[in-house]
Tab-separated table of C-alpha atoms and ligand atoms in Angstrom:
chain	number	residue	atom	x	y	z
A	1	MET	CA	119.879	62.562	198.229
A	2	LYS	CA	123.018	61.048	196.532
A	3	ARG	CA	126.147	62.387	196.688
A	4	ALA	CA	128.723	61.754	193.857
A	5	LEU	CA	132.509	62.755	193.470
A	6	ILE	CA	134.052	63.365	190.136
A	7	THR	CA	137.866	63.713	189.496
A	8	GLY	CA	138.825	65.268	186.375
A	9	ILE	CA	135.656	67.782	186.533
A	10	ASN	CA	136.725	70.394	184.062
A	11	GLY	CA	137.762	67.826	181.412
A	12	MET	CA	135.504	66.968	178.826
A	13	ASP	CA	133.641	63.787	180.190
A	14	GLY	CA	133.666	65.346	183.961
A	15	SER	CA	131.535	68.308	182.654
A	16	HIS	CA	129.164	66.202	180.653
A	17	LEU	CA	128.782	63.807	183.842
A	18	ALA	CA	128.140	66.415	186.119
A	19	ASP	CA	125.417	67.893	183.723
A	20	LEU	CA	123.726	64.275	183.786
A	21	LEU	CA	124.076	63.926	187.782
A	22	LEU	CA	122.473	67.029	188.336
A	23	THR	CA	119.546	66.083	186.249
A	24	LYS	CA	119.189	62.807	188.390
A	25	GLY	CA	118.872	64.954	191.624
A	26	TYR	CA	122.896	64.161	192.990
A	27	GLU	CA	124.721	66.369	195.092
A	28	VAL	CA	127.833	66.895	192.972
A	29	TYR	CA	131.547	67.203	194.136
A	30	GLY	CA	134.096	68.084	191.498
A	31	MET	CA	137.644	67.452	192.369
A	32	GLU	CA	140.238	69.906	190.568
A	33	ARG	CA	143.639	70.474	191.163
A	34	ARG	CA	145.028	74.193	192.266
A	35	SER	CA	146.335	75.958	189.791
A	36	SER	CA	147.494	79.764	189.397
A	37	SER	CA	144.579	79.928	186.781
A	38	LYS	CA	141.416	77.931	186.925
A	39	ASN	CA	140.642	76.406	183.840
A	40	ARG	CA	136.624	76.055	184.129
A	41	THR	CA	136.218	76.251	180.367
A	42	ASN	CA	133.649	73.313	180.633
A	43	THR	CA	132.329	73.852	183.908
A	44	GLY	CA	131.962	77.557	184.203
A	45	HIS	CA	128.050	76.855	183.629
A	46	LEU	CA	128.026	74.541	186.859
A	47	GLU	CA	129.547	77.288	189.361
A	48	GLY	CA	127.125	77.218	192.444
A	49	ARG	CA	125.533	74.116	191.243
A	50	VAL	CA	128.445	71.815	192.083
A	51	THR	CA	130.924	71.953	194.940
A	52	PHE	CA	134.639	72.295	193.442
A	53	VAL	CA	136.921	70.594	196.130
A	54	ASN	CA	140.738	70.941	195.884
A	55	GLY	CA	142.396	67.455	195.183
A	56	ASP	CA	145.165	65.905	193.366
A	57	LEU	CA	145.546	62.294	192.253
A	58	THR	CA	149.181	62.370	192.778
A	59	ASP	CA	148.676	63.368	196.529
A	60	GLN	CA	147.501	60.831	198.668
A	61	ASN	CA	146.571	62.906	202.023
A	62	SER	CA	144.614	65.253	199.495
A	63	LEU	CA	142.446	62.380	198.376
A	64	VAL	CA	141.435	61.186	201.880
A	65	ARG	CA	140.668	64.988	202.636
A	66	VAL	CA	138.334	65.131	199.391
A	67	LEU	CA	136.426	61.961	200.639
A	68	ARG	CA	135.834	63.485	204.091
A	69	GLU	CA	134.570	66.808	202.673
A	70	SER	CA	132.534	65.181	199.951
A	71	ASP	CA	131.075	61.852	201.831
A	72	PRO	CA	129.821	60.334	198.473
A	73	ASP	CA	127.918	57.214	197.828
A	74	GLU	CA	129.739	57.152	194.103
A	75	VAL	CA	133.275	58.015	192.910
A	76	TYR	CA	133.706	58.578	189.478
A	77	ASN	CA	137.536	58.426	188.737
A	78	LEU	CA	137.961	60.285	185.519
A	79	GLY	CA	141.399	62.493	186.140
A	80	ALA	CA	144.024	61.608	184.257
A	81	GLN	CA	146.768	62.620	181.709
A	82	SER	CA	144.655	61.746	179.221
A	83	PHE	CA	146.404	62.775	176.066
A	84	VAL	CA	148.247	59.677	174.389
A	85	GLY	CA	150.585	61.669	172.401
A	86	GLU	CA	152.083	63.230	175.489
A	87	SER	CA	152.471	60.082	177.573
A	88	TRP	CA	155.810	59.444	175.297
A	89	ASN	CA	157.354	62.815	176.779
A	90	THR	CA	156.028	62.241	180.126
A	91	PRO	CA	155.779	58.549	180.748
A	92	GLU	CA	156.529	58.668	184.465
A	93	GLN	CA	154.104	61.692	185.394
A	94	THR	CA	151.490	60.025	183.456
A	95	GLY	CA	152.016	56.692	185.094
A	96	ASP	CA	151.909	58.641	188.560
A	97	VAL	CA	148.569	60.384	187.584
A	98	THR	CA	146.879	57.783	185.283
A	99	GLY	CA	147.998	54.665	186.993
A	100	MET	CA	149.205	55.139	190.611
A	101	GLY	CA	146.391	57.803	190.805
A	102	CYS	CA	143.770	55.319	190.592
A	103	LEU	CA	145.368	53.173	193.419
A	104	ARG	CA	145.682	56.089	195.587
A	105	MET	CA	141.846	56.632	195.334
A	106	LEU	CA	141.343	52.919	195.772
A	107	GLU	CA	143.145	52.977	199.032
A	108	ALA	CA	141.345	56.380	200.094
A	109	ILE	CA	138.223	54.576	199.656
A	110	ARG	CA	139.266	51.520	201.420
A	111	GLU	CA	140.659	53.448	204.321
A	112	TYR	CA	137.789	55.904	204.463
A	113	GLY	CA	135.734	52.689	205.261
A	114	LYS	CA	132.353	53.424	204.108
A	115	ASP	CA	130.338	51.888	201.182
A	116	VAL	CA	131.200	53.867	198.255
A	117	LYS	CA	130.864	52.585	194.556
A	118	PHE	CA	133.862	53.370	192.241
A	119	TYR	CA	134.101	54.093	188.547
A	120	GLN	CA	137.441	53.800	186.807
A	121	ALA	CA	137.568	55.362	183.393
A	122	SER	CA	139.238	52.342	181.548
A	123	THR	CA	140.097	52.815	178.051
A	124	SER	CA	140.054	50.987	174.294
A	125	GLU	CA	144.105	52.262	174.522
A	126	MET	CA	144.360	49.170	176.657
A	127	PHE	CA	143.537	46.794	173.741
A	128	GLY	CA	146.107	48.822	171.339
A	129	LYS	CA	147.212	46.438	168.771
A	130	MET	CA	143.959	44.764	168.873
A	131	VAL	CA	144.233	41.063	168.853
A	132	GLU	CA	140.756	40.631	168.262
A	133	ASN	CA	138.672	42.972	166.009
A	134	PRO	CA	135.419	44.173	167.126
A	135	ALA	CA	136.931	43.711	170.763
A	136	ASN	CA	134.619	43.100	174.021
A	137	GLU	CA	135.474	42.362	177.334
A	138	ASN	CA	137.221	39.112	176.913
A	139	THR	CA	139.493	40.240	174.384
A	140	PRO	CA	143.386	40.042	175.657
A	141	PHE	CA	145.168	43.718	176.306
A	142	TYR	CA	147.960	44.882	174.120
A	143	PRO	CA	148.544	48.589	175.156
A	144	ARG	CA	150.588	50.408	172.594
A	145	SER	CA	151.489	53.450	174.590
A	146	PRO	CA	152.832	54.615	178.305
A	147	TYR	CA	149.220	55.985	178.570
A	148	GLY	CA	147.443	52.549	177.639
A	149	VAL	CA	150.386	50.908	179.998
A	150	ALA	CA	149.295	53.226	182.922
A	151	LYS	CA	145.546	52.572	182.774
A	152	LEU	CA	145.861	48.817	182.126
A	153	TYR	CA	147.566	48.899	185.747
A	154	ALA	CA	144.746	51.216	187.030
A	155	HIS	CA	142.155	48.466	185.538
A	156	TRP	CA	143.618	45.770	186.836
A	157	MET	CA	144.017	47.854	190.199
A	158	THR	CA	140.108	48.513	190.059
A	159	LYS	CA	139.875	44.760	189.540
A	160	ASN	CA	142.180	43.368	192.339
A	161	TYR	CA	140.418	45.657	194.827
A	162	ARG	CA	137.079	44.321	194.104
A	163	GLU	CA	138.159	40.597	194.571
A	164	SER	CA	140.403	41.543	197.556
A	165	TYR	CA	138.424	43.612	199.364
A	166	ASP	CA	134.601	42.948	198.351
A	167	MET	CA	134.245	46.607	197.048
A	168	PHE	CA	131.802	47.809	194.454
A	169	ASN	CA	134.577	48.851	191.739
A	170	VAL	CA	133.522	48.794	187.929
A	171	SER	CA	135.686	49.627	184.852
A	172	GLY	CA	134.140	51.175	181.925
A	173	ILE	CA	136.105	50.413	178.818
A	174	LEU	CA	135.126	53.371	176.586
A	175	PHE	CA	136.143	53.567	173.107
A	176	ASN	CA	136.823	57.266	171.561
A	177	HIS	CA	134.294	59.978	172.363
A	178	GLU	CA	134.330	63.433	171.503
A	179	SER	CA	132.051	66.222	172.017
A	180	GLU	CA	132.049	70.093	171.872
A	181	ARG	CA	134.239	70.225	175.078
A	182	ARG	CA	136.680	67.917	173.783
A	183	GLY	CA	140.729	69.140	174.164
A	184	ILE	CA	142.029	71.072	171.773
A	185	GLU	CA	145.334	68.780	171.209
A	186	PHE	CA	142.740	65.594	170.222
A	187	VAL	CA	142.388	65.164	166.765
A	188	THR	CA	139.233	65.789	166.375
A	189	ARG	CA	138.825	68.982	168.127
A	190	LYS	CA	141.849	69.900	166.245
A	191	ILE	CA	139.732	69.514	162.876
A	192	THR	CA	136.759	71.182	163.961
A	193	ASP	CA	138.402	74.016	165.330
A	194	GLY	CA	141.135	74.367	162.141
A	195	VAL	CA	138.014	73.665	159.741
A	196	ALA	CA	136.190	76.849	161.584
A	197	LYS	CA	139.310	78.921	161.000
A	198	ILE	CA	139.703	78.079	157.322
A	199	TYR	CA	135.891	78.647	156.768
A	200	LEU	CA	136.238	82.193	158.664
A	201	GLY	CA	139.747	83.151	156.732
A	202	TYR	CA	141.913	82.930	160.102
A	203	GLU	CA	143.789	80.217	158.665
A	204	ASP	CA	144.635	78.469	155.109
A	205	HIS	CA	145.680	74.691	156.542
A	206	ILE	CA	145.647	72.096	159.257
A	207	ARG	CA	148.791	70.599	160.186
A	208	LEU	CA	147.924	66.694	161.160
A	209	GLY	CA	150.048	63.123	161.690
A	210	ASN	CA	148.807	59.914	160.489
A	211	LEU	CA	145.627	60.096	158.515
A	212	ASP	CA	145.082	56.543	158.345
A	213	SER	CA	144.415	55.360	161.589
A	214	ARG	CA	140.511	54.582	162.378
A	215	ARG	CA	138.849	55.079	165.850
A	216	ASP	CA	135.475	53.975	166.974
A	217	TRP	CA	134.049	57.368	167.520
A	218	GLY	CA	130.979	58.011	169.979
A	219	TYR	CA	129.450	61.125	171.428
A	220	SER	CA	130.702	62.049	175.083
A	221	PRO	CA	127.183	62.779	176.555
A	222	ASP	CA	125.715	59.287	175.146
A	223	TYR	CA	129.206	57.581	177.064
A	224	VAL	CA	128.730	59.468	180.576
A	225	GLU	CA	125.123	57.883	180.736
A	226	CYS	CA	126.676	54.471	180.613
A	227	MET	CA	129.026	55.337	183.492
A	228	TRP	CA	126.154	55.892	185.949
A	229	LEU	CA	124.378	52.876	184.373
A	230	MET	CA	127.362	51.013	185.780
A	231	LEU	CA	126.885	52.138	189.234
A	232	GLN	CA	123.444	51.359	189.684
A	233	GLN	CA	123.818	47.624	189.022
A	234	ASP	CA	123.308	44.981	191.554
A	235	LYS	CA	126.580	43.253	191.092
A	236	PRO	CA	129.917	45.284	189.919
A	237	GLU	CA	131.113	44.383	186.109
A	238	ASP	CA	133.223	46.066	183.665
A	239	PHE	CA	131.940	46.871	180.157
A	240	VAL	CA	132.989	47.712	176.557
A	241	ILE	CA	131.237	50.736	175.566
A	242	ALA	CA	131.387	51.606	171.695
A	243	THR	CA	129.800	51.994	168.505
A	244	GLY	CA	131.024	49.379	166.903
A	245	LYS	CA	131.900	51.448	163.792
A	246	SER	CA	135.564	52.693	162.825
A	247	HIS	CA	136.372	55.605	161.123
A	248	SER	CA	139.508	57.031	159.363
A	249	ILE	CA	141.018	60.383	160.003
A	250	ARG	CA	140.470	60.896	156.614
A	251	ASP	CA	136.680	60.244	157.280
A	252	PHE	CA	136.630	62.673	159.865
A	253	LEU	CA	138.053	65.240	157.440
A	254	ASP	CA	135.462	64.549	154.492
A	255	VAL	CA	132.672	65.257	157.147
A	256	ALA	CA	133.963	68.237	158.823
A	257	PHE	CA	135.016	70.020	155.734
A	258	ASN	CA	131.632	69.265	154.227
A	259	CYS	CA	129.800	71.030	156.992
A	260	VAL	CA	131.022	74.035	155.618
A	261	GLY	CA	130.809	73.548	151.834
A	262	ILE	CA	134.212	72.374	151.184
A	263	ASP	CA	134.204	68.907	149.213
A	264	ASP	CA	138.151	68.190	148.518
A	265	TRP	CA	140.210	69.472	151.765
A	266	SER	CA	143.572	68.230	150.142
A	267	ASN	CA	144.930	71.615	149.674
A	268	TYR	CA	143.975	72.480	153.664
A	269	VAL	CA	145.538	69.837	155.217
A	270	VAL	CA	149.544	69.616	155.795
A	271	GLN	CA	151.193	66.103	157.201
A	272	ASP	CA	153.523	66.690	159.819
A	273	GLU	CA	156.100	64.489	161.245
A	274	ARG	CA	155.999	66.176	164.352
A	275	TYR	CA	152.536	64.781	164.868
A	276	MET	CA	153.446	61.205	164.119
A	277	ARG	CA	153.457	58.639	167.070
A	278	PRO	CA	156.434	56.486	167.972
A	279	ALA	CA	153.764	53.465	167.991
A	280	GLU	CA	150.579	53.845	166.404
A	281	ILE	CA	147.381	51.872	166.762
A	282	ASP	CA	146.177	51.399	163.443
A	283	VAL	CA	142.324	50.488	163.985
A	284	LEU	CA	140.038	50.519	167.372
A	285	CYS	CA	136.770	48.882	166.937
A	286	GLY	CA	134.358	47.839	169.921
A	287	ASP	CA	132.016	45.319	170.874
A	288	SER	CA	129.442	46.671	173.275
A	289	THR	CA	126.923	43.931	173.068
A	290	LYS	CA	126.996	43.214	176.858
A	291	ALA	CA	126.184	47.052	177.879
A	292	ARG	CA	122.979	46.608	175.239
A	293	GLU	CA	121.855	43.484	177.012
A	294	ILE	CA	122.480	44.545	180.759
A	295	LEU	CA	122.589	48.228	180.891
A	296	ASP	CA	120.083	48.486	177.898
A	297	TRP	CA	122.606	50.994	176.389
A	298	TYR	CA	122.873	51.805	173.235
A	299	PRO	CA	125.049	55.046	171.169
A	300	LYS	CA	122.147	57.684	170.348
A	301	THR	CA	124.137	60.143	168.505
A	302	ALA	CA	125.382	59.218	164.523
A	303	PHE	CA	129.250	60.013	163.579
A	304	GLN	CA	128.168	62.718	161.193
A	305	GLU	CA	126.217	64.384	163.753
A	306	MET	CA	128.532	64.516	166.233
A	307	VAL	CA	130.945	66.156	163.837
A	308	SER	CA	128.599	68.620	162.429
A	309	ARG	CA	127.785	69.724	166.059
A	310	MET	CA	131.764	70.439	166.616
A	311	VAL	CA	131.927	72.359	163.810
A	312	LYS	CA	128.881	74.488	164.173
A	313	LYS	CA	130.239	75.208	167.924
A	314	ASP	CA	133.780	76.021	166.631
A	315	VAL	CA	132.267	78.478	163.859
A	316	GLY	CA	130.494	79.906	166.628
A	317	LEU	CA	133.006	80.411	169.287
A	318	LEU	CA	135.201	81.761	166.787
A	319	SER	CA	132.653	84.201	165.391
A	320	ASP	CA	131.552	85.462	168.733
B	1	NAP	P1	140.280	65.258	179.827
B	1	NAP	O1	139.353	66.222	179.112
B	1	NAP	O2	141.651	65.083	179.434
B	1	NAP	O3	140.009	65.523	181.439
B	1	NAP	C1	140.803	64.834	182.248
B	1	NAP	C2	140.900	65.640	183.570
B	1	NAP	O4	142.012	65.033	184.539
B	1	NAP	C3	141.181	67.144	183.270
B	1	NAP	O5	139.927	67.862	183.920
B	1	NAP	C4	142.452	67.268	184.546
B	1	NAP	O6	142.512	68.314	185.174
B	1	NAP	C5	142.383	66.144	185.265
B	1	NAP	N1	143.788	65.997	186.065
B	1	NAP	C6	144.715	65.823	185.666
B	1	NAP	N2	146.070	65.464	185.970
B	1	NAP	C7	145.304	65.319	187.401
B	1	NAP	C8	145.628	65.251	188.502
B	1	NAP	N3	146.953	64.924	189.122
B	1	NAP	N4	144.932	64.935	189.637
B	1	NAP	C9	143.462	65.309	189.216
B	1	NAP	N5	143.100	65.786	188.365
B	1	NAP	C10	144.004	65.446	187.332
B	1	NAP	O7	139.903	63.620	179.357
B	1	NAP	P2	138.272	62.962	179.086
B	1	NAP	O8	138.336	62.909	177.743
B	1	NAP	O9	137.141	63.910	179.742
B	1	NAP	O10	138.510	61.682	179.693
B	1	NAP	C11	138.076	61.573	180.874
B	1	NAP	C12	138.698	59.953	181.564
B	1	NAP	O11	138.166	59.251	180.599
B	1	NAP	C13	139.993	60.042	181.453
B	1	NAP	O12	140.534	59.383	182.557
B	1	NAP	C14	140.303	59.220	180.190
B	1	NAP	O13	142.008	59.104	180.085
B	1	NAP	C15	139.415	58.291	180.024
B	1	NAP	N6	139.036	58.004	178.652
B	1	NAP	C16	138.856	58.743	177.850
B	1	NAP	C17	138.170	58.429	176.370
B	1	NAP	C18	137.973	59.627	175.276
B	1	NAP	O14	137.819	59.058	174.054
B	1	NAP	N7	137.771	60.851	175.805
B	1	NAP	C19	138.056	57.206	176.225
B	1	NAP	C20	138.416	56.473	177.426
B	1	NAP	C21	138.760	56.816	178.647
B	1	NAP	P3	143.232	69.479	184.538
B	1	NAP	O15	141.969	70.447	183.876
B	1	NAP	O16	143.706	70.686	185.889
B	1	NAP	O17	144.059	69.457	183.773
B	2	GDD	N1	146.302	64.168	168.791
B	2	GDD	C1	146.575	64.142	167.447
B	2	GDD	N2	146.934	65.458	166.913
B	2	GDD	N3	146.422	62.728	166.772
B	2	GDD	C2	146.462	62.813	165.323
B	2	GDD	C3	147.357	63.970	164.830
B	2	GDD	C4	147.317	65.118	165.326
B	2	GDD	O1	147.856	66.130	164.956
B	2	GDD	N4	147.151	63.548	163.316
B	2	GDD	C5	146.819	62.181	163.458
B	2	GDD	N5	146.293	61.801	164.471
B	2	GDD	C6	145.559	60.630	164.869
B	2	GDD	C7	146.633	60.008	166.189
B	2	GDD	O2	147.913	59.339	165.772
B	2	GDD	C8	145.679	58.890	166.462
B	2	GDD	O3	146.133	57.491	165.480
B	2	GDD	C9	144.232	59.558	166.028
B	2	GDD	O4	144.366	60.555	165.378
B	2	GDD	C10	143.517	59.586	167.250
B	2	GDD	O5	144.350	60.671	168.173
B	2	GDD	P1	143.734	61.563	169.577
B	2	GDD	O6	142.581	62.352	168.878
B	2	GDD	O7	144.880	62.073	170.203
B	2	GDD	O8	143.143	60.364	170.502
B	2	GDD	P2	143.651	58.687	170.809
B	2	GDD	O9	142.975	57.682	170.120
B	2	GDD	O10	145.092	58.592	170.647
B	2	GDD	O11	143.117	58.760	172.297
B	2	GDD	C11	142.154	59.050	172.739
B	2	GDD	O12	141.334	58.084	172.916
B	2	GDD	C12	141.589	57.039	174.042
B	2	GDD	C13	140.482	55.942	173.711
B	2	GDD	O13	140.721	55.270	172.789
B	2	GDD	C14	142.046	60.002	174.291
B	2	GDD	O14	140.970	60.314	174.641
B	2	GDD	C15	142.634	58.743	175.230
B	2	GDD	O15	142.614	59.542	176.430
B	2	GDD	C16	141.370	57.849	175.499
B	2	GDD	O16	141.774	56.652	176.067
C-alpha cells in the first residue's frame, strides 16, 4: 500500500486530493498546523480514515518529524498562504510559508534520504502579467503579487533540487480552480455565498472589487487528479493545468445569479475600493496540451456546472 503525505490537508485541494487517494487505496497522512480551534470544515468526513499529523511549513524540525511519522512514498506540498490579496498585507509571512516552506520540505526530504516523490503546488499567478496568451510550460514568468513571487521561488527550488540531487520533483502549474469547499475570501465562493444569502433574504448586496479581470476557472476535484497523475510518470516533468477558456467576474456573476432566477444583478452588486489590488492580473488563460498528450488529462466539469454546484451547496448550507 502506498503512503502519501499532504500538506494543507484542510484546504480545498488537500481535502479533495485525500478523497481521491483514499479511493486509490493509499494510506493518507494530512499535515495541519496546531491551532486553538481546528478548522476541519473540509475534512471532518476524513477523520478516522486519514492520519492527521502536526507540522508547520515555517518550522524545519516539524517537517522532519512529520516525514518520520508518515514515511511517505509521495509528498504533495499544498500548504501555503494562498490568498493573493492578503499577500500585500503580509508579504514576509507569505514568503516564509509559500516560498521558504517549499524549500524546507525539500531539505527535509533530502535529509530523510529515502526515495520520495514530491509535488509542488505551483500556480498561474507566476505568469501574472502574461507575456503569452494562453500560457504553456515554456512561457516566461512575470508575477504580479508577493504571493506570485513566493510561488516562483518555490517553483525554481523544486526544479533546482530535481537537477541538483536527482530528486523526483514536479510542479503542477495550475490555473484557478474552485469547488464547494473553496475558502470564503476567494471571489467565486464570495459570490456564491452572497447569491445564496440574497436568494434567502439574509442580505441585499455583495461588495466586490474589480469585475473585469478574467480567470481560467476549472473544478478542483478534476485538478487534484492531475497532481496524482504527475507523480505516476516515469520521469519528473512540470505541467500546465487549465481549461483553456477564460471568464470575467461579470460572467461568473451572470451564471451564479441565474441559478437563483435573477437575470439582472446590477442592483445587488456594489463595487468597493477595499477589494481592489495594488497590481492586478487582467487575464489568465492556460494551454494544457502537454497534460492532455502525456497524462491523458482533460477538464471534465464545465464552468456553468461548477458554478451551479457551488450556488446549490451554499443555498443548502444556509437553509439547514
Ligand atoms: P487553501 O484552501 O488556502 O489551503 C491552503 C492550506 O495551507 C490550508 O489548509 C492552510 O492551513 C495551509 N497552511 C497555511 N499556512 C501553513 C503553514 N505555515 N504550514 C502548514 N500549512 C499551512 O488553498 P487551495 O486553494 O486548496 O490550494 C492548494 C495549493 O495550491 C496552495 O498552495 C495554493 O497556493 C495552490 N494553488 C491553488 C490554486 C487554486 O486556484 N485553488 C491554483 C494554483 C495553485 P490552515 O487551514 O491552518 O490555514
Ligand atoms: N478575493 C476577491 N474578493 N477577489 C475579487 C473581489 C473580491 O471581493 N472582487 C474582485 N476580485 C477579483 C480579484 O481582483 C482577481 O482579479 C479575481 O477576482 C480573482 O481573485 P481570487 O478569487 O482572490 O483569486 P486569485 O486569482 O487572486 O488567486 C487564486 O488563483 C491563483 C491561481 O491563478 C488563488 O487560489 C491562488 O492561490 C492561486 O494561485
